[in-house]
Amino acid sequence: MATNRKSYFHYKEGELFSEEVALGQVAEEVGTPLYLYSYNSLIEGYREVSHAFRKLSPLICYSLKANGNLTLCRILATEGAGADIVSGGELYKALQAGFPPQKIVFAGPGKNEEEIEYALRENIFIFNVESEGELKLIENLSQRLNHPARISLRINPDVDAKTHRYITTGKKENKFGLDFDEAEKLYSQIKKSPLLEPVGIHFHLGSQITSLQPYLGALEKILDFLEPLKEKGLNLKYINMGGGFGISYEEGKLPLNIKDLAEKIYSLIKKTGAKLILEPGRFLVGPAGVLITQVLYKKNRGKKRFIIVDAGMNDLIRPSLYGAYHQIKKLKEPHEAYPPEVVDIVGPVCESGDFFARERKLPPITEGEYLTIMDTGAYCFSMSFTYNARPRPAEVLVKKNHWWIIRERETYEDLVEEESVPEELFFSFKDPSLSFKSRSLREKKALLAPIPFTKMQGSGNDFIVIDNRSHLIKNRPEFARRVCPRKTGIGADGVLLLEKSRVADFKMRIFNPDGSEPGMCGNGARCIARFAHLKKMVGEKCSFETLSGKIFSQVKKDGVCIRMKDPSPPHLNLEINLGDGSYTGHFLDTGVPHFVLFVPQVEKIDLPEMGSRIRYHRKFQPGGTNVDFAEIKDETVRMRTYERGVEAETLSCGTGAVATAIAANLVYTLSSPVKIKTLGGDLKVYFHKSGPHKFTEVFLEGEAEVVYEGKWEGEVS
Ligand code: PLP
């Protein structure tokens, strides 16, 4: 017979306690609604599973989705549990909580590239793979990172778990897992792959399963499938039976008898020689938690009696979503002398689906008293949300006679923290106070926090380089306008922001001093590659995204070499009239547009004047162009550039150097590598001429170095 787990919530002298703490006292101090968890209930849940299956000494990976609170996770990690995760966010939380990566397994039918890469970099234990596409992506990313991946295939064994249809996951009409035929094919592919290691097999049938039959039925199918695989030389080391162990929500209804389950599967698993992995969630935390709420009002409509409480479906959605049953208890022990009433316990949310109990017989309830919604440790806080702009409840942990707030109640400010209001939309109001008020709290904090930056230079082009992966800077153009001026800011030709990318190691965003954003900058690209390498975000070789496409780079001792985008076919001998005469140059796009003019003596050119007139010439509108003046002497090109956006001469320009080298090849037959001297330093441009006007494999090499590091304490928008 299965027994109900000992409850850590009991009446003592007429009051509901958890361990040795009176819940009413916590409710008074912290306010309601409030989630409260019992430390010893949680520990006991874990130990019950570990004891029941002890003969198989399984790896028990706690399923974080049940409740990802860091303290609860840390308690389980300390007990020796691993973690079952389904997203990058859960991986982050699992690592924060202290689960070792070698005990983390990653399931889920829709893992994206960023999440897989994150998990590979953290070297997690096993990917529970759910589709062929996912397997391919893991393989590609493992190759890119040169990092092996351990794989279990998640099988959908087509077994009915006899639970609510929303939480059934092992039937063939569910989106989860692979069928046996697909799995067989994929195992042979994995076996051939140099970086993928086939280590196990996984299934998870659903949640709140209370009978053994689904597990035994699925296991039988899995073992039948493993036999021929073994003969083919595939000896899988792990069998992961997932989670799903049901608990008792209703008096008289029994939880899954895990002792029986453990006994029944013992010899089956033992025979395979594989190690068992389990992924319980609900069983560990469900009975350990309660939701405490206060009664706001009572009202009757005809025969209906409503008890309106201060918790809503946004705090606890299980009754609304699944029609789930939770016991409801008064904090004050009810007097048997009073006859029960039939009531609906409902929340304040503006939805008729906002209820916790319907037509429930409960002892008489009065306005202002506290109620406890039982067994709400799992899939309650983790499924909570802020509908009706209701801040989420606080969470408290009780251990013996101590208690701690382990998550503060959200505030109204938290509700708007992630939002921002584009100020440009409200210019017409001309009310300066409005723009400040409309900023989110996080932005207001960011206004005051110093921003670390690295000042770098590449061939005399100087940049302010910032790691912006956590969005320190939101209004990028405005930031560039503030920090680039040499008298009132830090001073630079541009700002380089290193941001997250889904398709490369990182993304480079570059902003000119006027706030405009060019697609690419060769010198900037070299600087950001050096920066990412110095900050240990990448190795010597890396790839990064720019608005003009993906760039590959290699950091060397005395410089950085970057592969540039193949240039557009050049428009040679393009004549433009500037009023005082006509000029012939060569126009091409090397990530950004350049107009190259070969001149006899480059130092004699009045560059600010000529450059700006050409830059704005109608032939290059609406975008304008950069302008390069070049002189060829002894197979070497001397060049000066007027940069669009900087609106002045810069000491050097990488994309300009590439444009000039290509033009020099076409007009003066200079061959690769073309040596270029700029005011800021020397560059080399390598290319392969694959057609009369077609250039591929274009590389730009030159120095890129740190000038100094600092913190920007000025205002940030
Ligand atoms: N493992 C996987 C893959 C899951 O999707 C889930 C939840 O649905 C679990 C484990 C945990 O299930 P439970 O909380 O019912 O034990």
XYZ file of C-alpha atoms and ligand atoms in Angstrom:
733
model
C 0.000 0.000 0.000
C 1.205 3.453 -0.809
C 1.177 5.791 2.117
C 0.633 9.495 2.112
C 3.889 11.278 2.827
C 4.053 12.756 6.294
C 2.660 16.278 6.167
C 4.744 19.111 7.536
C 1.593 21.230 7.946
C -0.463 20.524 11.047
C -2.687 22.204 13.618
C -1.204 22.989 16.985
C -3.282 24.669 19.673
C -5.851 25.706 17.096
C -3.376 27.217 14.597
C -1.866 25.851 11.405
C 1.891 25.345 11.681
C 4.623 24.326 9.313
C 7.328 22.574 11.281
C 7.528 24.828 14.352
C 6.373 28.076 12.750
C 2.807 29.406 12.985
C 1.704 30.323 9.470
C -0.478 33.155 10.730
C 2.555 34.904 12.168
C 4.417 34.750 8.836
C 1.319 35.954 6.983
C 1.029 38.940 9.335
C 4.671 39.870 8.882
C 5.157 39.216 5.178
C 1.653 39.892 3.904
C -0.394 37.770 1.532
C -0.624 36.101 -0.909
C 2.455 34.182 0.105
C 4.063 30.867 -0.809
C 5.573 29.015 2.121
C 7.747 25.889 1.896
C 8.846 23.389 4.506
C 12.558 22.537 4.381
C 12.078 19.160 6.020
C 9.219 18.165 3.739
C 11.420 18.880 0.725
C 14.365 16.935 2.108
C 12.112 14.066 3.048
C 10.661 13.931 -0.477
C 14.142 13.674 -1.952
C 15.250 11.057 0.557
C 12.097 9.027 -0.028
C 12.907 8.731 -3.735
C 16.556 8.087 -3.135
C 15.767 5.427 -0.504
C 13.092 3.700 -2.586
C 15.451 3.295 -5.561
C 18.632 2.873 -3.503
C 19.492 -0.577 -4.893
C 19.867 1.025 -8.321
C 21.635 4.117 -6.920
C 20.091 6.374 -9.565
C 21.086 9.897 -10.489
C 18.076 11.934 -9.340
C 17.796 15.037 -11.478
C 15.312 17.433 -9.918
C 13.006 18.853 -12.568
C 13.473 22.598 -12.196
C 10.260 23.493 -13.971
C 8.312 22.322 -10.920
C 9.811 25.124 -8.850
C 12.988 26.962 -9.771
C 13.429 28.893 -6.538
C 17.186 29.106 -5.971
C 17.034 28.194 -2.284
C 14.914 25.094 -2.888
C 17.230 24.092 -5.731
C 20.295 24.673 -3.575
C 18.843 22.439 -0.836
C 18.371 19.621 -3.344
C 21.775 20.178 -4.951
C 23.323 19.935 -1.497
C 21.530 16.610 -0.975
C 23.297 15.346 -4.106
C 20.579 15.881 -6.718
C 21.269 16.769 -10.319
C 18.946 18.918 -12.422
C 16.568 18.303 -15.306
C 16.247 21.488 -17.361
C 14.300 22.553 -20.444
C 15.644 25.994 -21.312
C 18.664 28.276 -21.215
C 17.002 30.121 -18.354
C 16.684 26.922 -16.345
C 20.321 26.102 -17.087
C 21.299 29.510 -15.763
C 19.204 29.016 -12.628
C 20.514 25.480 -12.112
C 24.103 26.695 -12.270
C 23.315 29.634 -9.989
C 21.784 27.226 -7.502
C 24.920 25.087 -7.512
C 23.937 21.993 -9.492
C 27.166 20.674 -11.032
C 27.081 20.688 -14.887
C 28.016 16.997 -14.900
C 24.636 16.276 -13.251
C 22.502 18.401 -15.577
C 20.317 16.804 -18.250
C 18.606 18.935 -20.877
C 15.222 17.922 -22.370
C 12.608 19.861 -24.340
C 11.360 19.657 -27.932
C 12.392 23.183 -28.933
C 15.928 23.893 -27.743
C 17.291 26.811 -29.750
C 20.815 27.453 -30.986
C 21.703 29.860 -28.203
C 20.526 27.413 -25.530
C 22.388 24.466 -27.036
C 25.582 26.482 -27.381
C 25.277 27.643 -23.780
C 24.810 24.054 -22.600
C 27.780 22.853 -24.671
C 30.008 25.571 -23.289
C 28.940 24.647 -19.760
C 29.653 20.996 -20.594
C 26.364 19.649 -19.241
C 25.976 15.918 -18.737
C 23.388 14.841 -21.329
C 21.184 16.315 -24.042
C 17.869 14.456 -24.172
C 17.289 14.919 -27.883
C 13.753 15.056 -29.245
C 14.098 15.414 -33.028
C 16.419 14.856 -35.980
C 16.729 18.614 -36.562
C 17.788 19.161 -32.976
C 20.404 16.416 -33.265
C 21.827 18.036 -36.416
C 22.023 21.402 -34.725
C 23.787 19.934 -31.689
C 26.259 18.219 -33.998
C 26.937 21.425 -35.965
C 27.457 23.436 -32.823
C 29.690 20.766 -31.271
C 31.834 20.947 -34.388
C 31.944 24.713 -34.320
C 32.968 24.757 -30.673
C 35.027 21.586 -31.006
C 33.179 20.271 -28.008
C 31.733 16.762 -27.616
C 28.075 16.259 -26.686
C 26.632 13.304 -24.809
C 23.291 12.261 -26.249
C 20.251 10.338 -25.062
C 17.325 10.107 -27.437
C 13.951 10.843 -25.905
C 11.556 8.131 -26.943
C 7.847 8.648 -27.208
C 6.764 5.098 -26.327
C 3.070 5.749 -27.062
C 1.912 4.871 -23.570
C -1.082 6.473 -21.896
C -0.079 7.855 -18.494
C -3.756 8.220 -17.526
C -3.319 11.739 -16.282
C -4.715 15.119 -17.405
C -4.393 15.458 -21.171
C -2.377 18.682 -20.851
C 0.324 16.883 -18.881
C 0.452 13.643 -20.829
C 3.641 13.573 -22.862
C 4.250 9.961 -23.880
C 1.456 9.314 -26.375
C 2.158 9.373 -30.060
C -0.120 12.357 -30.636
C 1.990 14.427 -28.199
C 4.767 16.632 -29.536
C 7.454 15.060 -27.378
C 10.204 12.621 -28.272
C 10.905 10.285 -31.184
C 9.275 7.037 -32.206
C 11.347 3.863 -32.124
C 12.052 3.766 -35.886
C 13.306 7.338 -35.947
C 15.394 6.674 -32.857
C 17.022 3.607 -34.392
C 18.082 5.644 -37.420
C 19.393 8.502 -35.279
C 21.414 6.209 -32.993
C 23.347 4.936 -36.052
C 23.982 8.552 -37.097
C 25.199 9.456 -33.617
C 27.489 6.451 -33.570
C 29.202 7.667 -36.729
C 29.641 11.225 -35.527
C 33.078 12.055 -34.093
C 31.726 14.557 -31.569
C 28.435 12.998 -30.498
C 28.496 10.247 -27.920
C 25.408 8.006 -27.609
C 25.167 7.526 -23.851
C 21.557 6.825 -23.033
C 17.870 6.602 -23.700
C 15.160 8.765 -22.186
C 11.414 8.785 -21.793
C 9.024 10.885 -19.749
C 5.372 9.932 -19.830
C 3.757 12.947 -18.232
C 3.078 14.327 -14.810
C 0.934 13.354 -11.809
C 0.980 9.658 -12.674
C -0.383 7.555 -9.836
C -0.255 4.012 -11.223
C 2.753 1.834 -11.993
C 1.405 0.452 -15.235
C 2.455 3.292 -17.563
C 6.052 3.086 -16.306
C 6.212 -0.690 -16.597
C 4.599 -0.677 -20.030
C 7.001 1.958 -21.326
C 10.032 0.313 -19.789
C 9.142 -2.987 -21.404
C 9.003 -1.318 -24.823
C 12.293 0.474 -24.174
C 14.065 -2.726 -23.144
C 12.787 -4.516 -26.254
C 14.202 -1.694 -28.319
C 17.584 -1.745 -26.563
C 18.240 -5.445 -27.175
C 18.878 -5.257 -30.968
C 20.773 -1.987 -30.486
C 23.169 -3.826 -28.190
C 23.735 -6.419 -30.876
C 24.716 -3.596 -33.204
C 27.389 -2.546 -30.701
C 25.398 0.254 -29.103
C 25.585 -0.281 -25.400
C 23.801 2.628 -23.764
C 24.992 3.454 -20.261
C 21.933 5.325 -18.967
C 18.206 4.675 -18.898
C 16.313 7.829 -17.955
C 12.726 7.150 -16.864
C 11.862 10.854 -16.506
C 9.638 12.066 -13.707
C 5.884 12.183 -13.288
C 5.548 10.601 -9.837
C 2.081 11.607 -8.677
C 1.282 13.011 -5.239
C -1.894 12.994 -3.178
C -3.863 16.209 -3.654
C -7.136 14.916 -2.267
C -7.747 13.138 0.984
C -8.179 9.445 0.289
C -6.388 9.587 -3.068
C -3.044 7.887 -3.060
C 0.266 9.047 -4.519
C 2.350 6.857 -6.815
C 3.780 3.973 -4.860
C 7.418 4.617 -5.686
C 8.626 1.774 -3.443
C 6.615 -0.668 -5.523
C 7.832 0.928 -8.720
C 11.451 0.664 -7.587
C 11.020 -3.003 -6.721
C 9.272 -3.833 -9.984
C 11.878 -2.222 -12.202
C 14.927 -3.355 -10.201
C 15.714 -6.585 -12.032
C 14.728 -5.143 -15.420
C 17.186 -2.275 -15.133
C 19.873 -4.356 -13.450
C 19.815 -6.807 -16.381
C 20.735 -4.061 -18.820
C 23.813 -3.007 -16.837
C 22.718 0.600 -17.359
C 22.527 3.267 -14.671
C 19.109 4.715 -13.886
C 18.296 8.428 -14.116
C 15.082 9.857 -12.624
C 13.659 13.340 -13.061
C 11.085 13.919 -10.325
C 9.749 17.415 -9.802
C 6.273 17.463 -8.316
C 6.947 14.560 -5.936
C 9.769 16.478 -4.249
C 8.338 19.975 -3.951
C 4.567 19.625 -4.368
C 3.651 18.625 -0.804
C 6.389 20.898 0.625
C 4.564 24.130 -0.264
C 1.361 26.015 0.510
C -0.153 29.256 -0.698
C -1.472 31.469 2.085
C -4.146 33.945 1.138
C -6.449 36.317 3.004
C -10.207 36.509 2.590
C -11.204 39.914 1.236
C -14.971 39.651 0.891
C -17.882 37.272 1.038
C -20.819 37.701 -1.243
C -23.908 35.734 -2.140
C -25.685 35.584 -5.444
C -28.841 33.504 -5.259
C -27.739 30.207 -3.855
C -24.118 30.851 -4.734
C -21.694 31.869 -2.020
C -18.442 33.423 -3.088
C -15.377 33.811 -0.907
C -13.119 36.344 -2.599
C -9.476 35.996 -1.569
C -6.390 38.095 -2.310
C -4.613 35.388 -4.358
C -5.595 35.000 -7.978
C -5.222 32.651 -10.906
C -2.079 34.576 -11.803
C -0.503 33.327 -8.551
C -1.814 29.763 -8.835
C -3.215 28.678 -12.157
C -3.593 24.917 -11.705
C -7.325 24.951 -10.817
C -8.164 27.244 -13.764
C -5.864 25.465 -16.218
C -6.378 21.804 -15.362
C -9.399 21.905 -13.083
C -6.887 20.748 -10.469
C -8.032 20.025 -6.938
C -6.179 21.503 -3.955
C -7.276 21.115 -0.362
C -8.067 24.403 1.321
C -7.540 24.835 5.041
C -8.257 27.600 7.478
C -5.291 28.878 9.428
C -7.469 28.782 12.520
C -8.494 25.237 13.233
C -12.219 24.937 12.457
C -14.736 24.207 15.125
C -16.661 21.052 14.435
C -19.732 22.538 16.046
C -20.402 24.797 13.031
C -21.900 23.130 9.960
C -19.902 23.463 6.712
C -20.986 25.754 3.891
C -20.775 25.126 0.153
C -18.709 27.925 -1.369
C -16.661 28.985 -4.359
C -13.216 30.272 -3.425
C -12.341 32.829 -6.074
C -9.645 35.410 -6.719
C -9.713 39.093 -7.631
C -8.698 38.630 -11.287
C -11.172 39.802 -13.890
C -11.844 36.352 -15.333
C -14.607 33.951 -14.384
C -11.977 31.201 -14.616
C -10.237 32.726 -11.605
C -11.083 30.195 -8.919
C -9.417 27.800 -6.472
C -12.427 25.698 -5.493
C -15.965 25.389 -6.777
C -18.984 24.188 -4.851
C -16.631 23.070 -2.086
C -17.903 22.091 1.363
C -15.779 24.061 3.803
C -16.093 25.144 7.435
C -17.538 28.631 7.837
C -15.133 31.317 6.616
C -15.082 34.949 7.699
C -13.799 38.092 6.017
C -10.206 38.921 6.976
C -9.171 35.410 7.940
C -6.337 33.474 6.307
C -6.748 30.354 4.190
C -4.075 27.937 3.039
C -4.163 26.257 -0.349
C -2.336 23.002 0.171
C 0.233 21.091 -1.915
C 1.184 24.093 -3.984
C 4.962 23.644 -4.000
C 5.066 22.382 -7.597
C 3.934 24.085 -10.800
C 2.421 26.952 -8.846
C 4.910 29.748 -8.286
C 6.845 28.564 -11.364
C 3.687 29.021 -13.465
C 2.735 32.335 -11.901
C 2.467 35.509 -13.950
C 1.451 39.113 -13.530
C -1.887 39.335 -15.338
C -4.040 42.274 -14.189
C -0.679 43.869 -13.238
C -0.571 41.858 -10.024
C 2.939 41.552 -8.568
C 3.871 37.945 -7.826
C 3.808 36.728 -4.207
C 6.714 36.432 -1.814
C 8.209 33.015 -1.038
C 9.221 31.902 2.441
C 11.139 28.867 3.671
C 10.521 27.348 7.080
C 12.973 25.092 8.873
C 12.092 24.022 12.408
C 11.431 27.289 14.243
C 13.237 29.533 11.690
C 11.908 31.119 8.581
C 13.376 33.246 5.786
C 11.998 35.203 2.861
C 13.599 33.443 -0.107
C 11.979 35.629 -2.739
C 10.691 39.101 -2.080
C 7.179 40.004 -3.105
C 7.329 41.773 -6.447
C 6.637 45.489 -6.405
C 4.735 47.776 -8.731
C 8.107 49.022 -9.953
C 9.068 45.465 -10.886
C 6.027 45.405 -13.128
C 7.475 48.100 -15.344
C 11.157 47.339 -14.916
C 11.668 45.613 -18.247
C 9.649 48.115 -20.228
C 10.855 51.236 -21.967
C 8.984 53.977 -23.712
C 10.675 55.297 -26.883
C 11.029 58.965 -26.108
C 11.019 59.928 -29.775
C 7.321 59.056 -29.842
C 6.554 61.803 -27.371
C 8.645 64.690 -28.628
C 5.539 66.631 -29.391
C 4.649 66.812 -25.690
C 7.762 68.913 -25.042
C 7.448 68.011 -21.399
C 10.886 67.013 -20.083
C 9.457 65.453 -16.927
C 7.417 62.996 -18.980
C 10.442 61.422 -20.582
C 12.139 60.778 -17.254
C 9.012 59.411 -15.622
C 8.485 57.051 -18.492
C 11.822 55.358 -17.965
C 11.839 51.969 -16.293
C 13.480 51.445 -12.926
C 16.285 49.407 -14.464
C 16.975 52.231 -16.876
C 16.976 54.750 -14.072
C 19.508 52.627 -12.175
C 21.560 52.295 -15.347
C 21.584 56.072 -15.652
C 23.661 56.172 -12.511
C 25.818 53.036 -12.824
C 29.309 53.505 -14.274
C 29.824 51.659 -17.552
C 33.174 49.896 -18.036
C 34.757 50.544 -21.427
C 38.008 49.799 -23.226
C 39.526 52.458 -25.425
C 41.141 50.785 -28.431
C 42.762 51.781 -31.648
C 43.303 50.023 -34.929
C 45.569 51.842 -37.386
C 44.724 55.128 -35.721
C 40.954 54.627 -35.847
C 39.929 54.820 -32.218
C 36.916 53.206 -30.556
C 35.143 52.925 -27.250
C 34.515 49.205 -26.879
C 31.840 47.948 -24.483
C 30.540 44.509 -23.537
C 26.825 45.168 -24.003
C 25.607 41.588 -23.697
C 23.442 42.548 -20.738
C 21.991 45.610 -22.494
C 23.721 48.183 -20.296
C 23.193 50.580 -23.142
C 19.771 50.655 -24.685
C 19.664 53.862 -26.677
C 22.831 53.130 -28.606
C 22.802 56.096 -31.024
C 22.306 58.561 -28.173
C 25.108 56.957 -26.181
C 27.479 57.274 -29.125
C 26.537 60.936 -29.565
C 27.397 61.535 -25.905
C 30.677 59.647 -25.534
C 32.395 60.184 -28.887
C 33.008 63.970 -28.754
C 36.621 64.634 -27.780
C 35.911 67.703 -25.646
C 32.769 66.651 -23.781
C 32.904 62.849 -23.946
C 35.575 60.151 -23.951
C 36.562 60.917 -27.512
C 36.549 58.347 -30.319
C 35.765 57.727 -33.963
C 32.995 55.386 -32.874
C 31.475 53.080 -30.299
C 31.754 49.305 -30.672
C 29.184 47.288 -28.769
C 29.711 43.570 -28.290
C 26.289 41.906 -28.060
C 24.824 38.415 -28.040
C 24.345 36.545 -31.288
C 22.420 33.417 -32.137
C 24.542 32.604 -35.172
C 28.103 33.543 -34.238
C 30.293 33.985 -31.178
C 28.978 37.506 -30.750
C 27.524 40.448 -32.617
C 29.326 43.723 -33.346
C 27.258 46.911 -33.447
C 29.122 50.038 -34.415
C 27.908 53.596 -33.966
C 29.400 56.744 -35.401
C 29.722 59.933 -33.330
C 26.551 61.236 -35.000
C 24.630 58.157 -33.846
C 24.403 56.552 -37.264
C 25.109 52.843 -37.576
C 27.310 51.670 -40.438
C 27.104 48.045 -41.510
C 30.776 47.363 -40.970
C 34.139 48.867 -40.112
C 37.345 46.952 -40.769
C 39.439 48.639 -38.089
C 36.584 48.360 -35.617
C 36.192 44.677 -36.450
C 39.848 44.054 -35.655
C 39.526 45.930 -32.366
C 36.441 44.032 -31.250
C 38.046 40.688 -32.140
C 41.072 41.618 -30.009
C 38.738 42.801 -27.204
C 36.696 39.561 -27.174
C 39.922 37.555 -27.099
C 41.444 39.644 -24.286
C 38.264 39.288 -22.224
C 38.410 35.515 -22.807
C 35.041 35.388 -24.531
C 36.566 33.650 -27.572
C 39.765 31.907 -28.626
C 42.221 33.165 -31.270
C 39.778 32.425 -34.058
C 36.200 33.526 -33.880
C 33.253 34.626 -35.923
C 30.974 37.565 -35.327
C 27.882 39.055 -36.798
C 27.750 42.545 -38.282
C 24.922 44.286 -40.071
C 26.810 43.484 -43.285
C 27.144 39.774 -42.565
C 29.329 37.363 -40.654
C 33.023 38.146 -40.138
C 35.771 35.640 -39.309
C 38.858 36.804 -37.469
C 42.158 35.560 -36.185
C 44.071 37.280 -33.421
C 47.835 37.209 -33.914
C 50.659 38.561 -31.777
C 51.231 41.754 -33.714
C 47.867 42.284 -35.302
C 44.475 40.919 -36.146
C 43.447 39.497 -39.477
C 39.797 39.585 -40.444
C 37.985 38.090 -43.332
C 35.942 40.806 -44.982
C 32.741 40.523 -46.914
C 33.338 39.952 -50.624
C 33.152 43.406 -52.218
C 30.428 44.353 -54.652
C 31.490 44.495 -58.326
C 33.193 47.892 -58.616
C 31.845 50.700 -60.705
C 35.112 51.871 -62.295
C 35.773 55.313 -63.743
C 32.710 56.977 -62.344
C 32.800 60.668 -63.131
C 31.309 63.226 -60.791
C 31.037 66.945 -61.197
C 31.739 69.130 -58.215
C 31.223 72.520 -59.810
C 34.937 73.367 -60.041
C 35.563 70.470 -62.402
C 34.935 66.774 -62.784
C 36.633 63.989 -60.909
C 36.914 60.337 -61.804
C 36.926 57.658 -59.152
C 35.913 54.066 -58.488
C 32.870 53.141 -56.462
C 32.442 49.868 -54.585
C 30.845 48.477 -51.468
C 33.114 46.621 -49.072
C 30.541 46.454 -46.287
C 29.974 50.185 -46.605
C 30.202 52.310 -49.757
C 33.525 53.851 -50.827
C 34.501 56.182 -53.612
C 38.241 55.841 -54.346
C 40.168 58.554 -56.174
C 43.786 58.045 -57.192
C 45.735 61.314 -56.960
C 49.391 62.272 -57.572
C 50.119 63.643 -54.072
C 47.721 62.535 -51.400
C 49.046 64.857 -48.671
C 48.215 67.896 -50.807
C 44.473 67.152 -50.912
C 42.163 69.471 -48.976
C 40.415 66.430 -47.608
C 37.765 67.951 -45.310
C 36.519 70.151 -48.097
C 36.737 67.698 -51.013
C 35.647 64.748 -48.917
C 32.479 66.341 -47.648
C 31.451 67.588 -51.086
C 31.849 64.135 -52.613
C 30.234 62.423 -49.630
C 27.043 64.396 -50.194
C 27.146 64.302 -53.995
C 23.732 63.479 -55.474
C 25.151 60.367 -57.224
C 25.628 58.744 -53.820
C 22.332 59.730 -52.280
C 20.450 58.919 -50.194
C 23.058 57.065 -48.130
C 26.146 59.050 -49.120
C 29.594 57.515 -49.409
C 32.984 57.370 -47.723
C 35.739 58.942 -49.775
C 39.301 57.613 -50.131
C 42.192 59.484 -51.749
C 45.112 57.272 -52.703
C 48.562 57.672 -54.203
C 50.598 54.744 -55.497
C 54.376 54.777 -55.094
C 56.756 51.793 -55.163
C 53.953 49.211 -55.104
C 52.653 50.750 -51.888
C 49.447 52.737 -51.529
C 49.282 55.831 -49.344
C 45.719 56.732 -48.519
C 43.555 59.155 -46.579
C 39.846 58.756 -45.880
C 36.899 61.034 -45.279
C 34.455 58.970 -43.199
C 30.744 59.318 -43.503
C 29.173 59.558 -40.048
C 32.419 60.814 -38.479
C 32.095 63.616 -41.071
C 35.810 64.225 -40.990
C 39.100 62.685 -41.932
C 40.025 59.676 -39.795
C 43.523 58.329 -39.399
C 42.559 55.162 -41.232
C 39.613 53.149 -42.480
C 39.635 49.358 -42.906
C 36.821 49.019 -45.414
C 38.392 51.966 -47.261
C 41.720 50.136 -47.372
C 40.006 47.111 -48.910
C 38.174 49.279 -51.454
C 41.421 51.050 -52.357
C 43.371 47.790 -52.686
C 40.715 46.324 -55.026
C 40.647 49.496 -57.110
C 44.473 49.532 -57.169
C 44.452 45.997 -58.502
C 41.949 46.795 -61.230
C 43.441 50.109 -62.280
C 47.177 49.659 -61.535
C 47.431 45.827 -61.405
C 48.788 45.769 -57.866
C 48.644 42.191 -56.650
C 47.681 40.659 -53.320
C 48.739 41.430 -50.645
C 48.422 45.149 -51.249
C 50.386 47.188 -48.710
C 48.611 50.288 -47.531
C 50.009 53.172 -45.513
C 47.482 55.289 -43.675
C 48.040 58.202 -41.337
C 47.306 55.803 -38.476
C 49.469 52.842 -39.481
C 50.118 50.088 -41.973
C 47.579 47.617 -43.305
C 47.720 44.663 -45.655
C 44.861 43.539 -47.865
C 44.818 39.966 -49.183
C 42.351 38.806 -51.826
C 41.696 36.218 -54.472
C 40.643 37.467 -57.885
C 38.135 34.944 -59.072
C 36.850 36.832 -62.114
C 37.634 40.042 -64.008
C 35.706 42.058 -61.433
C 35.106 39.419 -58.794
C 37.105 39.290 -55.572
C 36.742 36.651 -52.882
C 38.629 35.613 -49.730
C 39.366 39.191 -48.820
C 41.401 39.620 -45.640
C 42.467 42.777 -43.860
C 45.422 42.615 -41.503
C 46.664 45.298 -39.171
C 47.241 46.246 -35.591
C 44.462 46.517 -32.976
C 45.453 47.448 -29.463
C 44.156 48.618 -26.121
C 44.916 52.243 -25.284
C 43.373 52.283 -21.815
C 40.405 51.053 -19.780
C 37.951 53.245 -17.912
C 34.451 53.740 -16.604
C 31.904 56.119 -18.060
C 30.074 57.811 -15.225
C 28.135 60.267 -17.302
C 24.463 59.889 -18.014
C 23.413 56.970 -20.185
C 20.218 56.798 -22.091
N 11.198 15.385 -16.968
C 10.641 15.977 -18.023
C 11.290 15.822 -19.336
C 9.485 16.757 -17.883
O 8.953 17.362 -18.937
C 8.883 16.858 -16.595
C 7.638 17.608 -16.412
O 6.721 17.556 -17.138
C 9.505 16.236 -15.519
C 10.651 15.505 -15.739
C 8.971 16.342 -14.126
O 7.723 15.847 -13.980
P 7.085 15.748 -12.528
O 7.168 17.080 -11.916
O 5.704 15.310 -12.760
O 7.895 14.746 -11.776
